PDB file of C-alpha atoms in Angstrom:
ATOM      1  CA  MET A   1      41.646 -47.746  12.827  1.00 56.00           C
ATOM      2  CA  THR A   2      38.392 -47.891  13.191  1.00 76.00           C
ATOM      3  CA  ALA A   3      35.893 -46.071  11.397  1.00 91.00           C
ATOM      4  CA  ASP A   4      34.255 -42.853  12.261  1.00 96.00           C
ATOM      5  CA  PRO A   5      30.599 -44.153  13.067  1.00 97.00           C
ATOM      6  CA  LEU A   6      29.054 -40.479  11.687  1.00 98.00           C
ATOM      7  CA  ALA A   7      31.438 -40.268   8.480  1.00 97.00           C
ATOM      8  CA  PRO A   8      29.442 -42.436   5.683  1.00 97.00           C
ATOM      9  CA  LEU A   9      26.432 -39.609   6.672  1.00 98.00           C
ATOM     10  CA  LEU A  10      28.440 -36.697   5.561  1.00 98.00           C
ATOM     11  CA  ASP A  11      28.003 -37.966   2.133  1.00 97.00           C
ATOM     12  CA  LEU A  12      24.777 -37.597   2.315  1.00 98.00           C
ATOM     13  CA  PRO A  13      22.819 -35.020  -0.689  1.00 98.00           C
ATOM     14  CA  GLY A  14      23.357 -32.082   0.740  1.00 98.00           C
ATOM     15  CA  VAL A  15      25.107 -32.755   4.730  1.00 98.00           C
ATOM     16  CA  GLY A  16      27.628 -31.144   3.444  1.00 98.00           C
ATOM     17  CA  ASP A  17      26.132 -27.757   3.015  1.00 98.00           C
ATOM     18  CA  ALA A  18      24.631 -28.147   5.852  1.00 99.00           C
ATOM     19  CA  VAL A  19      27.476 -28.177   8.037  1.00 99.00           C
ATOM     20  CA  ASP A  20      28.928 -25.292   5.957  1.00 99.00           C
ATOM     21  CA  ARG A  21      25.689 -23.474   6.371  1.00 98.00           C
ATOM     22  CA  ALA A  22      26.019 -23.671  10.007  1.00 99.00           C
ATOM     23  CA  ARG A  23      29.326 -22.849  10.657  1.00 99.00           C
ATOM     24  CA  ALA A  24      28.817 -20.036   8.552  1.00 99.00           C
ATOM     25  CA  ALA A  25      26.157 -18.295  10.641  1.00 99.00           C
ATOM     26  CA  CYS A  26      27.972 -19.339  13.882  1.00 98.00           C
ATOM     27  CA  GLU A  27      31.580 -17.970  13.701  1.00 98.00           C
ATOM     28  CA  GLU A  28      29.171 -14.970  12.413  1.00 98.00           C
ATOM     29  CA  LEU A  29      27.312 -14.614  15.347  1.00 98.00           C
ATOM     30  CA  ARG A  30      31.067 -14.796  17.409  1.00 97.00           C
ATOM     31  CA  TRP A  31      31.964 -11.523  16.476  1.00 97.00           C
ATOM     32  CA  HIS A  32      29.007  -9.443  17.402  1.00 97.00           C
ATOM     33  CA  GLU A  33      30.329  -6.781  19.241  1.00 97.00           C
ATOM     34  CA  ALA A  34      28.403  -8.211  22.330  1.00 97.00           C
ATOM     35  CA  PHE A  35      30.353 -10.770  23.010  1.00 97.00           C
ATOM     36  CA  ARG A  36      32.970  -9.417  24.061  1.00 94.00           C
ATOM     37  CA  ARG A  37      31.869  -8.409  27.514  1.00 92.00           C
ATOM     38  CA  ARG A  38      28.459  -9.291  27.888  1.00 96.00           C
ATOM     39  CA  TRP A  39      28.014 -12.842  27.509  1.00 97.00           C
ATOM     40  CA  ARG A  40      27.225 -13.986  29.977  1.00 96.00           C
ATOM     41  CA  GLU A  41      24.416 -11.503  29.717  1.00 97.00           C
ATOM     42  CA  VAL A  42      23.900 -12.924  26.012  1.00 98.00           C
ATOM     43  CA  ARG A  43      24.007 -15.887  26.950  1.00 98.00           C
ATOM     44  CA  ALA A  44      21.245 -15.758  29.966  1.00 97.00           C
ATOM     45  CA  GLU A  45      19.141 -14.061  28.305  1.00 97.00           C
ATOM     46  CA  ALA A  46      19.242 -16.600  24.867  1.00 98.00           C
ATOM     47  CA  ASP A  47      18.467 -19.576  28.276  1.00 98.00           C
ATOM     48  CA  LEU A  48      15.657 -18.285  28.742  1.00 98.00           C
ATOM     49  CA  ARG A  49      14.193 -18.422  25.210  1.00 98.00           C
ATOM     50  CA  ALA A  50      15.793 -20.925  24.404  1.00 98.00           C
ATOM     51  CA  ALA A  51      13.668 -22.959  27.712  1.00 98.00           C
ATOM     52  CA  ARG A  52      10.806 -21.343  26.335  1.00 98.00           C
ATOM     53  CA  ALA A  53      10.752 -22.213  23.375  1.00 98.00           C
ATOM     54  CA  SER A  54      11.246 -25.517  23.972  1.00 98.00           C
ATOM     55  CA  ALA A  55       8.756 -25.569  25.831  1.00 98.00           C
ATOM     56  CA  ALA A  56       6.514 -24.402  23.548  1.00 97.00           C
ATOM     57  CA  ALA A  57       7.688 -26.927  20.830  1.00 97.00           C
ATOM     58  CA  ASP A  58       5.810 -29.254  23.007  1.00 96.00           C
ATOM     59  CA  GLY A  59       2.854 -26.993  23.530  1.00 93.00           C
ATOM     60  CA  ALA A  60       3.523 -25.225  26.528  1.00 95.00           C
ATOM     61  CA  ARG A  61       3.654 -21.966  25.403  1.00 94.00           C
ATOM     62  CA  VAL A  62       4.097 -19.215  29.119  1.00 95.00           C
ATOM     63  CA  PRO A  63       4.781 -15.636  28.510  1.00 94.00           C
ATOM     64  CA  LEU A  64       8.900 -14.520  28.368  1.00 94.00           C
ATOM     65  CA  ASP A  65       8.404 -12.896  31.564  1.00 92.00           C
ATOM     66  CA  ALA A  66       6.690 -15.027  33.271  1.00 93.00           C
ATOM     67  CA  LEU A  67       9.445 -17.768  32.613  1.00 94.00           C
ATOM     68  CA  ARG A  68      11.789 -14.903  33.176  1.00 94.00           C
ATOM     69  CA  ALA A  69      10.200 -14.177  36.584  1.00 93.00           C
ATOM     70  CA  VAL A  70      10.933 -18.622  37.603  1.00 93.00           C
ATOM     71  CA  ALA A  71      14.102 -17.402  36.538  1.00 92.00           C
ATOM     72  CA  THR A  72      15.395 -14.785  38.726  1.00 89.00           C
ATOM     73  CA  GLY A  73      13.484 -16.812  42.063  1.00 87.00           C
ATOM     74  CA  SER A  74      10.098 -16.598  41.847  1.00 85.00           C
ATOM     75  CA  PRO A  75       7.695 -19.671  42.250  1.00 82.00           C
ATOM     76  CA  ALA A  76       6.147 -20.813  38.843  1.00 76.00           C
ATOM     77  CA  PRO A  77       2.419 -19.711  38.145  1.00 77.00           C
ATOM     78  CA  GLY A  78       0.765 -23.221  37.955  1.00 80.00           C
ATOM     79  CA  GLY A  79      -0.831 -25.069  35.681  1.00 90.00           C
ATOM     80  CA  ALA A  80       0.781 -28.239  33.197  1.00 92.00           C
ATOM     81  CA  ASP A  81       2.167 -25.516  30.681  1.00 94.00           C
ATOM     82  CA  ALA A  82       4.056 -23.038  33.279  1.00 94.00           C
ATOM     83  CA  ASP A  83       4.774 -26.478  35.205  1.00 95.00           C
ATOM     84  CA  LEU A  84       6.975 -27.676  31.594  1.00 96.00           C
ATOM     85  CA  ALA A  85       8.373 -24.919  30.920  1.00 97.00           C
ATOM     86  CA  ALA A  86       9.846 -25.020  34.354  1.00 96.00           C
ATOM     87  CA  GLY A  87      10.569 -27.521  33.737  1.00 97.00           C
ATOM     88  CA  ALA A  88      12.290 -26.921  30.222  1.00 98.00           C
ATOM     89  CA  LEU A  89      14.086 -24.146  32.464  1.00 98.00           C
ATOM     90  CA  ARG A  90      15.689 -26.777  34.599  1.00 98.00           C
ATOM     91  CA  ALA A  91      16.742 -28.720  31.703  1.00 98.00           C
ATOM     92  CA  THR A  92      18.719 -25.716  29.921  1.00 98.00           C
ATOM     93  CA  VAL A  93      20.442 -23.851  32.988  1.00 97.00           C
ATOM     94  CA  LEU A  94      21.708 -27.371  34.412  1.00 98.00           C
ATOM     95  CA  ALA A  95      23.317 -28.214  30.309  1.00 98.00           C
ATOM     96  CA  GLY A  96      25.121 -24.224  30.723  1.00 96.00           C
ATOM     97  CA  ARG A  97      26.505 -25.928  33.614  1.00 95.00           C
ATOM     98  CA  TRP A  98      28.539 -28.009  30.881  1.00 96.00           C
ATOM     99  CA  ARG A  99      28.906 -25.851  28.657  1.00 95.00           C
ATOM    100  CA  PRO A 100      32.449 -23.426  27.931  1.00 93.00           C
ATOM    101  CA  ASP A 101      33.038 -20.130  29.227  1.00 95.00           C
ATOM    102  CA  LEU A 102      33.665 -17.868  25.914  1.00 95.00           C
ATOM    103  CA  GLY A 103      37.597 -17.834  25.562  1.00 90.00           C
ATOM    104  CA  ALA A 104      38.531 -20.602  27.792  1.00 88.00           C
ATOM    105  CA  ARG A 105      41.169 -22.843  27.153  1.00 85.00           C
ATOM    106  CA  SER A 106      39.666 -25.504  28.950  1.00 83.00           C
ATOM    107  CA  ALA A 107      35.576 -26.722  29.704  1.00 81.00           C
ATOM    108  CA  PRO A 108      33.913 -28.662  32.243  1.00 83.00           C
ATOM    109  CA  ALA A 109      34.302 -32.176  32.311  1.00 88.00           C
ATOM    110  CA  LEU A 110      30.451 -33.710  29.822  1.00 94.00           C
ATOM    111  CA  PRO A 111      29.655 -36.851  31.801  1.00 97.00           C
ATOM    112  CA  PRO A 112      29.093 -39.999  29.079  1.00 98.00           C
ATOM    113  CA  LEU A 113      25.813 -38.949  27.381  1.00 98.00           C
ATOM    114  CA  GLY A 114      23.601 -41.387  28.657  1.00 98.00           C
ATOM    115  CA  GLN A 115      24.558 -40.151  31.833  1.00 98.00           C
ATOM    116  CA  VAL A 116      23.388 -36.679  30.256  1.00 99.00           C
ATOM    117  CA  LEU A 117      21.004 -37.512  29.512  1.00 99.00           C
ATOM    118  CA  ALA A 118      19.299 -39.234  32.745  1.00 98.00           C
ATOM    119  CA  ARG A 119      20.512 -35.764  34.167  1.00 99.00           C
ATOM    120  CA  LEU A 120      18.207 -32.864  31.836  1.00 99.00           C
ATOM    121  CA  HIS A 121      15.224 -35.796  32.407  1.00 99.00           C
ATOM    122  CA  THR A 122      15.275 -35.326  36.439  1.00 98.00           C
ATOM    123  CA  ALA A 123      15.593 -31.551  36.273  1.00 98.00           C
ATOM    124  CA  ALA A 124      12.964 -31.201  32.901  1.00 98.00           C
ATOM    125  CA  ALA A 125      10.252 -33.242  34.713  1.00 97.00           C
ATOM    126  CA  ALA A 126      11.146 -33.431  38.164  1.00 96.00           C
ATOM    127  CA  GLY A 127       7.217 -32.363  39.760  1.00 93.00           C
ATOM    128  CA  ARG A 128       5.510 -34.243  36.882  1.00 92.00           C
ATOM    129  CA  THR A 129       6.937 -37.018  36.644  1.00 94.00           C
ATOM    130  CA  PRO A 130       7.036 -39.944  38.753  1.00 95.00           C
ATOM    131  CA  ASP A 131      10.690 -39.899  41.218  1.00 96.00           C
ATOM    132  CA  GLU A 132      11.053 -43.849  40.024  1.00 96.00           C
ATOM    133  CA  ASP A 133      10.637 -42.638  36.512  1.00 96.00           C
ATOM    134  CA  LEU A 134      13.325 -39.456  36.824  1.00 98.00           C
ATOM    135  CA  GLY A 135      16.181 -40.425  34.761  1.00 98.00           C
ATOM    136  CA  ARG A 136      15.025 -44.251  33.704  1.00 97.00           C
ATOM    137  CA  VAL A 137      14.571 -45.496  30.293  1.00 97.00           C
ATOM    138  CA  ARG A 138      10.962 -46.836  30.320  1.00 96.00           C
ATOM    139  CA  GLY A 139      10.720 -49.918  31.696  1.00 92.00           C
ATOM    140  CA  ALA A 140       8.973 -52.782  29.527  1.00 90.00           C
ATOM    141  CA  GLY A 141       5.373 -51.934  27.964  1.00 91.00           C
ATOM    142  CA  VAL A 142       5.486 -48.708  29.255  1.00 94.00           C
ATOM    143  CA  ALA A 143       4.642 -46.590  26.704  1.00 93.00           C
ATOM    144  CA  PRO A 144       6.213 -42.498  26.664  1.00 95.00           C
ATOM    145  CA  GLY A 145       3.797 -40.533  27.544  1.00 91.00           C
ATOM    146  CA  ASP A 146       4.748 -37.730  24.530  1.00 92.00           C
ATOM    147  CA  LEU A 147       5.362 -36.660  21.000  1.00 90.00           C
ATOM    148  CA  GLY A 148       2.310 -39.326  20.359  1.00 85.00           C
ATOM    149  CA  GLY A 149       2.732 -38.586  16.226  1.00 87.00           C
ATOM    150  CA  LEU A 150       6.081 -39.165  15.488  1.00 90.00           C
ATOM    151  CA  GLY A 151       4.339 -42.964  15.926  1.00 88.00           C
ATOM    152  CA  PRO A 152       5.069 -46.488  18.090  1.00 91.00           C
ATOM    153  CA  ALA A 153       8.273 -45.810  20.285  1.00 95.00           C
ATOM    154  CA  PRO A 154      10.555 -48.545  20.948  1.00 96.00           C
ATOM    155  CA  GLY A 155       9.914 -50.975  23.968  1.00 96.00           C
ATOM    156  CA  GLY A 156      12.144 -49.692  26.990  1.00 95.00           C
ATOM    157  CA  ALA A 157      14.877 -52.011  25.514  1.00 96.00           C
ATOM    158  CA  GLU A 158      15.600 -51.760  22.451  1.00 97.00           C
ATOM    159  CA  ALA A 159      15.209 -47.404  24.044  1.00 97.00           C
ATOM    160  CA  ALA A 160      18.257 -48.869  26.329  1.00 97.00           C
ATOM    161  CA  ALA A 161      19.902 -51.264  23.865  1.00 98.00           C
ATOM    162  CA  ARG A 162      19.860 -47.566  21.335  1.00 98.00           C
ATOM    163  CA  LEU A 163      20.595 -45.385  23.819  1.00 98.00           C
ATOM    164  CA  ALA A 164      23.787 -46.520  25.273  1.00 98.00           C
ATOM    165  CA  LEU A 165      24.939 -47.588  21.421  1.00 98.00           C
ATOM    166  CA  LEU A 166      23.910 -43.733  20.573  1.00 98.00           C
ATOM    167  CA  THR A 167      26.615 -42.993  23.773  1.00 98.00           C
ATOM    168  CA  ARG A 168      29.131 -44.921  22.565  1.00 98.00           C
ATOM    169  CA  THR A 169      28.713 -43.649  18.894  1.00 98.00           C
ATOM    170  CA  VAL A 170      29.158 -40.039  20.237  1.00 98.00           C
ATOM    171  CA  GLU A 171      32.265 -40.479  22.254  1.00 98.00           C
ATOM    172  CA  ALA A 172      33.653 -42.527  18.757  1.00 97.00           C
ATOM    173  CA  THR A 173      33.174 -39.916  16.367  1.00 98.00           C
ATOM    174  CA  ARG A 174      34.944 -36.941  15.529  1.00 97.00           C
ATOM    175  CA  ALA A 175      32.563 -35.364  12.356  1.00 98.00           C
ATOM    176  CA  PRO A 176      30.849 -31.914  12.728  1.00 98.00           C
ATOM    177  CA  ALA A 177      29.379 -30.538  16.018  1.00 98.00           C
ATOM    178  CA  LEU A 178      26.089 -30.054  13.584  1.00 99.00           C
ATOM    179  CA  LEU A 179      25.687 -33.850  13.105  1.00 99.00           C
ATOM    180  CA  VAL A 180      26.385 -34.340  15.835  1.00 99.00           C
ATOM    181  CA  ALA A 181      23.555 -32.583  17.499  1.00 99.00           C
ATOM    182  CA  ALA A 182      21.522 -33.632  14.613  1.00 99.00           C
ATOM    183  CA  VAL A 183      21.780 -37.374  15.160  1.00 99.00           C
ATOM    184  CA  VAL A 184      20.713 -36.708  19.328  1.00 99.00           C
ATOM    185  CA  HIS A 185      18.660 -34.993  18.529  1.00 99.00           C
ATOM    186  CA  GLY A 186      16.687 -36.858  15.616  1.00 98.00           C
ATOM    187  CA  GLU A 187      17.357 -40.290  18.118  1.00 98.00           C
ATOM    188  CA  VAL A 188      16.414 -39.266  21.259  1.00 99.00           C
ATOM    189  CA  LEU A 189      12.974 -38.173  19.656  1.00 98.00           C
ATOM    190  CA  ALA A 190      12.737 -41.440  17.831  1.00 97.00           C
ATOM    191  CA  LEU A 191      13.444 -43.646  20.880  1.00 97.00           C
ATOM    192  CA  ARG A 192      11.382 -41.428  23.805  1.00 98.00           C
ATOM    193  CA  PRO A 193      13.025 -43.523  26.007  1.00 98.00           C
ATOM    194  CA  PHE A 194      11.610 -41.309  28.772  1.00 98.00           C
ATOM    195  CA  VAL A 195       8.259 -41.877  29.944  1.00 97.00           C
ATOM    196  CA  ALA A 196       7.118 -38.385  29.577  1.00 96.00           C
ATOM    197  CA  GLY A 197       9.804 -35.165  29.038  1.00 96.00           C
ATOM    198  CA  ASN A 198      11.643 -36.225  25.864  1.00 98.00           C
ATOM    199  CA  GLY A 199      11.500 -33.243  23.240  1.00 98.00           C
ATOM    200  CA  VAL A 200      12.795 -31.344  26.494  1.00 98.00           C
ATOM    201  CA  VAL A 201      15.442 -33.552  27.151  1.00 99.00           C
ATOM    202  CA  ALA A 202      16.657 -33.612  23.229  1.00 99.00           C
ATOM    203  CA  ARG A 203      16.481 -30.418  22.354  1.00 99.00           C
ATOM    204  CA  ALA A 204      18.423 -29.611  25.787  1.00 99.00           C
ATOM    205  CA  ALA A 205      21.265 -32.075  24.648  1.00 99.00           C
ATOM    206  CA  ALA A 206      21.633 -30.912  21.805  1.00 98.00           C
ATOM    207  CA  ARG A 207      21.776 -27.825  21.521  1.00 99.00           C
ATOM    208  CA  LEU A 208      24.734 -28.532  24.355  1.00 98.00           C
ATOM    209  CA  LEU A 209      26.373 -30.206  22.010  1.00 98.00           C
ATOM    210  CA  LEU A 210      26.728 -27.378  19.896  1.00 98.00           C
ATOM    211  CA  ALA A 211      28.065 -25.391  21.788  1.00 97.00           C
ATOM    212  CA  ALA A 212      30.800 -27.644  23.528  1.00 96.00           C
ATOM    213  CA  ARG A 213      32.115 -29.478  20.195  1.00 96.00           C
ATOM    214  CA  GLY A 214      32.614 -26.158  19.066  1.00 96.00           C
ATOM    215  CA  LEU A 215      30.599 -25.016  16.245  1.00 98.00           C
ATOM    216  CA  ASP A 216      28.685 -22.558  18.794  1.00 98.00           C
ATOM    217  CA  PRO A 217      31.575 -20.687  20.627  1.00 97.00           C
ATOM    218  CA  THR A 218      29.259 -18.076  22.122  1.00 98.00           C
ATOM    219  CA  GLY A 219      26.341 -20.586  23.513  1.00 98.00           C
ATOM    220  CA  ALA A 220      23.759 -18.446  22.338  1.00 98.00           C
ATOM    221  CA  VAL A 221      22.446 -20.014  19.162  1.00 99.00           C
ATOM    222  CA  LEU A 222      18.295 -21.168  19.421  1.00 97.00           C
ATOM    223  CA  PRO A 223      16.841 -23.589  17.110  1.00 98.00           C
ATOM    224  CA  GLU A 224      14.278 -23.843  19.351  1.00 98.00           C
ATOM    225  CA  ALA A 225      12.127 -20.568  18.077  1.00 98.00           C
ATOM    226  CA  ALA A 226      12.663 -21.994  14.836  1.00 98.00           C
ATOM    227  CA  TRP A 227      11.701 -24.657  15.569  1.00 98.00           C
ATOM    228  CA  ALA A 228       8.735 -24.007  17.676  1.00 97.00           C
ATOM    229  CA  ALA A 229       7.462 -22.016  15.239  1.00 97.00           C
ATOM    230  CA  ALA A 230       7.190 -24.157  12.528  1.00 97.00           C
ATOM    231  CA  LEU A 231       6.189 -27.285  14.250  1.00 96.00           C
ATOM    232  CA  PRO A 232       4.517 -29.583  11.750  1.00 96.00           C
ATOM    233  CA  PRO A 233       7.300 -28.859   9.415  1.00 97.00           C
ATOM    234  CA  TYR A 234       9.601 -30.328  12.442  1.00 98.00           C
ATOM    235  CA  LEU A 235       7.801 -32.835  14.100  1.00 97.00           C
ATOM    236  CA  ALA A 236       7.002 -34.292  10.240  1.00 97.00           C
ATOM    237  CA  GLY A 237      11.584 -34.278   9.829  1.00 98.00           C
ATOM    238  CA  ALA A 238      11.399 -36.228  12.942  1.00 98.00           C
ATOM    239  CA  ALA A 239       9.653 -38.795  11.503  1.00 97.00           C
ATOM    240  CA  ARG A 240      11.700 -38.926   8.964  1.00 97.00           C
ATOM    241  CA  PHE A 241      14.837 -39.425  10.501  1.00 98.00           C
ATOM    242  CA  ALA A 242      13.225 -41.847  12.426  1.00 96.00           C
ATOM    243  CA  THR A 243      12.631 -44.375   9.752  1.00 95.00           C
ATOM    244  CA  GLY A 244      16.746 -44.212   9.129  1.00 96.00           C
ATOM    245  CA  THR A 245      16.552 -43.521   5.540  1.00 98.00           C
ATOM    246  CA  PRO A 246      19.137 -41.532   3.608  1.00 98.00           C
ATOM    247  CA  ASP A 247      16.575 -39.364   2.448  1.00 98.00           C
ATOM    248  CA  GLY A 248      15.199 -38.706   5.760  1.00 98.00           C
ATOM    249  CA  VAL A 249      18.295 -38.131   7.236  1.00 98.00           C
ATOM    250  CA  ALA A 250      19.673 -36.565   5.130  1.00 99.00           C
ATOM    251  CA  ALA A 251      16.257 -33.962   5.237  1.00 98.00           C
ATOM    252  CA  TRP A 252      16.592 -34.052   8.940  1.00 99.00           C
ATOM    253  CA  VAL A 253      20.440 -33.417   9.014  1.00 99.00           C
ATOM    254  CA  ALA A 254      19.659 -30.226   6.541  1.00 98.00           C
ATOM    255  CA  GLY A 255      16.238 -28.938   8.597  1.00 98.00           C
ATOM    256  CA  TYR A 256      18.640 -29.012  11.076  1.00 98.00           C
ATOM    257  CA  ALA A 257      21.297 -26.449   9.305  1.00 99.00           C
ATOM    258  CA  ASP A 258      18.678 -23.826   8.597  1.00 99.00           C
ATOM    259  CA  ALA A 259      17.387 -23.472  12.358  1.00 99.00           C
ATOM    260  CA  VAL A 260      20.566 -23.673  13.603  1.00 99.00           C
ATOM    261  CA  VAL A 261      21.114 -20.714  11.067  1.00 99.00           C
ATOM    262  CA  ALA A 262      17.722 -19.579  12.190  1.00 99.00           C
ATOM    263  CA  GLY A 263      18.700 -19.987  15.989  1.00 99.00           C
ATOM    264  CA  ALA A 264      22.265 -17.709  15.528  1.00 99.00           C
ATOM    265  CA  GLY A 265      19.732 -15.124  14.564  1.00 98.00           C
ATOM    266  CA  GLU A 266      18.107 -15.436  17.148  1.00 98.00           C
ATOM    267  CA  ALA A 267      20.863 -15.038  19.623  1.00 98.00           C
ATOM    268  CA  ARG A 268      21.669 -11.993  16.937  1.00 98.00           C
ATOM    269  CA  ALA A 269      19.053 -10.064  17.993  1.00 97.00           C
ATOM    270  CA  VAL A 270      19.381 -10.443  22.280  1.00 98.00           C
ATOM    271  CA  ALA A 271      22.723  -9.619  21.511  1.00 98.00           C
ATOM    272  CA  ASP A 272      21.927  -6.119  19.365  1.00 97.00           C
ATOM    273  CA  ALA A 273      18.909  -5.994  22.598  1.00 96.00           C
ATOM    274  CA  VAL A 274      22.360  -6.068  25.804  1.00 96.00           C
ATOM    275  CA  LEU A 275      23.809  -3.589  23.783  1.00 94.00           C
ATOM    276  CA  ALA A 276      21.194  -1.054  23.085  1.00 93.00           C
ATOM    277  CA  GLY A 277      19.388  -2.559  27.536  1.00 88.00           C
ATOM    278  CA  ARG A 278      15.701  -2.859  25.462  1.00 78.00           C
ATOM    279  CA  LEU A 279      16.032  -6.521  26.774  1.00 75.00           C
ATOM    280  CA  THR A 280      12.080  -7.000  26.268  1.00 59.00           C
ATOM    281  CA  PRO A 281       9.303  -9.756  26.684  1.00 46.00           C
ATOM    282  CA  ALA A 282       9.157 -11.405  23.036  1.00 44.00           C
ATOM    283  CA  GLY A 283       5.066 -12.300  23.510  1.00 42.00           C
TER     284      GLY A 283
END
């Protein structure tokens, strides 16, 4: 029997506790009254806020009401920040199509991770990146144009090879969803396989995995809010993960659990607002 490729990470200090902490927060959220009949409303609002926070984590701060208008069909207001936020929204909406309905006995088939990342990148970066670069791993000698604070990224060939390995790892593992999402998120940030938009893609893919692999059946947890509110620790954690050291990986997973717990709290606030009929822009 082939060993699970991520199983050794469960033995790192604090990782088991992190998995349990995130699971408890998501289980508690699942039984909020709003998810009995109005889960689609909660999920839609949480998606909007997740997209806004993901854009903010890349430095693009856009008012929630402006992004809400885009979600309901209005054109983006223009400008680099608005374009990035609109791309984050498109990626979030696309990821939502692969997410299982709450309580469903079956779920949409999730393509292999490499295809998911390529399609999310096409959605996120359209209009901001040349068409020939959409969904394609960087070519030889092409450096990513984002997340420079994480240090040099691997070259295109190495990034492609490691992305293929990551795809096989996700297909083979039965590790807890928190661990899978954290590894995918951290590795995409480390590789930065695309010319731009890597952060939005990493966060959208990881959030999808939390739902598709059963940790967050509500599909409403939004850890992006925690990262947007504390960018230096988020980026420092990603840089430590990229070193591949046991301490760096364990710290990233523990921080990931903290963000999921906070994201479950954000989702609970959205659910409360849906029940009370008082959704308001968050700044």
